[in-house]
Amino acid sequence: MSMRDLTLTLLLAVANTPAQAATEGPRLGQPLEPAAISALDITVFPDGTGLPPGNGTAVEGKAVYDARCAACHGPNGSGGSAEELAGGRHPLTSAEPDKTIGTYWPYASTVFDFIRRSMPLDAPRSLGNDEVYAVTAYLLHANGIIGERDRLDAATLPKIRMPNAAGFVWVYPERQPR
């Protein structure tokens, strides 16, 4: 059988497979109850929807950052082996742009979401909500966006206007936060 004939045979076999088999999936894992799915859904949206209770300041966040983040990202958000988080001086339109929180990120709430979901790299989701608010505040302060005593919580964080807020084009403009 030639490669062309084999390909046609496989395509016909797939085309004749009942649609129900395609919706069943590979039968891996086990179905989750809605409560279990809700426990896993920690998404925070640009408008702040999904932010949990808690709060923190940059002063409080520096201690958490030094203990849990500085080994990879360096002191004050730069100079480590991981991505620079602060200190960017070159805009995205320059020949060598810096992609720090201050030069790249369009929403402060998504900084919170990323830290809570993914950091620290060796123990994601291990920081409490107050610690995440505090580290977010510390990083926003390190980028000159907020003061070191500004308190972040679910009401104040979405109100922060990031320097690159207008730097993205929305595929769905009707969904863009105001």
XYZ file of C-alpha atoms in Angstrom:
178
model
C 0.000 0.000 0.000
C 1.408 3.354 -0.988
C 1.643 6.281 1.443
C -1.118 8.043 -0.505
C -3.439 5.017 -0.212
C -2.642 4.688 3.505
C -3.429 8.368 4.070
C -6.749 8.065 2.214
C -7.639 4.949 4.184
C -6.924 6.704 7.497
C -8.918 9.785 6.476
C -11.905 7.632 5.506
C -11.681 5.707 8.765
C -11.686 8.968 10.762
C -14.540 10.379 8.657
C -16.666 7.310 9.387
C -16.114 7.467 13.148
C -19.377 8.315 14.962
C -19.587 11.883 16.258
C -20.318 10.579 19.741
C -16.853 9.045 19.995
C -15.307 12.455 19.349
C -17.248 14.043 22.231
C -16.340 11.319 24.730
C -12.674 12.271 24.770
C -9.727 10.035 25.541
C -11.217 8.791 28.861
C -8.354 10.163 30.934
C -8.785 11.357 34.515
C -12.162 11.614 36.200
C -15.051 14.084 35.966
C -15.016 16.906 38.532
C -17.989 18.167 40.490
C -18.826 21.871 40.053
C -17.498 22.648 43.567
C -14.120 21.135 42.710
C -13.984 23.161 39.490
C -14.819 26.352 41.411
C -11.959 25.668 43.835
C -9.537 25.520 40.896
C -10.871 28.651 39.182
C -8.761 31.469 40.597
C -8.784 33.677 37.510
C -8.550 37.432 38.034
C -9.659 39.526 35.070
C -8.319 42.935 33.973
C -11.339 44.678 35.505
C -10.565 43.068 38.880
C -13.312 40.452 38.744
C -12.138 37.480 40.779
C -9.868 39.363 43.179
C -10.050 37.679 46.602
C -10.280 39.318 50.036
C -6.977 40.498 51.487
C -4.608 43.455 51.237
C -0.989 44.487 51.347
C 1.505 47.321 50.866
C 4.909 47.565 49.218
C 6.549 47.826 52.636
C 4.967 44.479 53.603
C 5.725 43.013 50.185
C 9.466 43.714 50.305
C 9.949 41.096 53.046
C 7.972 38.492 51.070
C 9.789 39.410 47.858
C 13.220 39.139 49.501
C 12.352 35.718 50.977
C 10.528 34.146 48.026
C 11.341 36.033 44.796
C 14.729 37.780 44.920
C 16.770 34.586 44.446
C 15.466 34.333 40.863
C 14.487 37.906 39.958
C 17.303 39.705 41.787
C 17.153 42.416 44.409
C 14.562 45.086 43.654
C 13.153 43.147 40.689
C 16.197 43.013 38.430
C 19.628 41.426 38.107
C 18.604 37.782 38.651
C 18.483 34.802 36.330
C 14.710 35.146 35.755
C 12.827 37.889 33.913
C 13.367 41.456 35.034
C 10.324 42.771 36.829
C 11.392 46.358 37.439
C 13.911 48.884 36.263
C 12.953 48.913 32.590
C 14.066 52.116 30.922
C 13.524 51.375 27.244
C 9.961 51.524 25.878
C 8.538 48.755 23.724
C 9.088 50.874 20.622
C 12.860 51.130 21.161
C 15.450 48.920 19.444
C 16.073 47.017 22.684
C 12.801 47.190 24.614
C 12.509 46.234 28.279
C 9.501 44.068 29.138
C 9.134 44.764 32.832
C 5.905 45.204 34.751
C 6.242 48.956 34.358
C 6.939 48.977 30.633
C 4.840 46.056 29.405
C 1.923 44.928 31.595
C -1.375 46.657 30.752
C -3.270 45.777 33.974
C -2.183 45.628 37.616
C -4.830 43.004 38.377
C -3.203 40.563 35.979
C 0.123 40.993 37.788
C -1.706 39.798 40.912
C -3.241 36.898 38.961
C 0.111 35.784 37.581
C 1.878 35.915 40.958
C -0.928 34.048 42.752
C -1.221 31.396 40.039
C 2.439 30.812 39.148
C 4.851 32.085 41.779
C 7.173 31.283 43.352
C 8.281 28.970 40.594
C 9.228 26.159 42.996
C 5.910 26.354 44.880
C 3.110 27.950 42.831
C -0.060 28.934 44.727
C 1.812 28.760 48.041
C 1.469 32.479 48.859
C -1.551 33.666 50.812
C -3.774 36.423 49.440
C -2.223 39.080 51.705
C 1.256 38.029 50.559
C 0.228 38.240 46.892
C -1.307 41.697 47.375
C 1.881 42.778 49.194
C 4.278 41.427 46.527
C 2.136 42.994 43.801
C 2.308 46.313 45.675
C 6.076 45.956 46.079
C 6.578 45.327 42.363
C 4.280 48.192 41.360
C 6.211 50.439 43.752
C 9.563 49.206 42.359
C 8.299 50.316 38.935
C 7.328 53.756 40.249
C 3.587 53.162 39.781
C 2.367 53.392 43.407
C 3.727 54.644 46.713
C 5.292 52.286 49.232
C 2.454 52.787 51.712
C -0.419 52.519 49.204
C -2.619 49.623 50.292
C -3.814 47.246 47.573
C -7.001 45.230 47.844
C -9.877 44.150 45.607
C -11.184 47.752 45.425
C -7.910 49.653 44.862
C -5.930 47.297 42.599
C -8.216 47.504 39.513
C -8.104 51.326 39.661
C -4.358 51.478 39.036
C -3.571 52.825 35.574
C -0.527 51.029 34.159
C 1.923 52.939 31.912
C 1.322 50.542 28.995
C -2.476 50.310 29.380
C -2.986 51.633 25.837
C -0.232 49.494 24.330
C -2.420 46.536 23.340
C -5.075 46.068 20.661
C -8.198 44.271 21.875
C -9.629 41.541 19.713
C -12.961 42.035 21.498
C -13.121 45.793 22.241
C -16.516 45.426 23.900
C -14.805 43.379 26.643
C -12.093 45.965 27.384
C -12.233 47.259 30.973
C -12.893 50.960 31.330
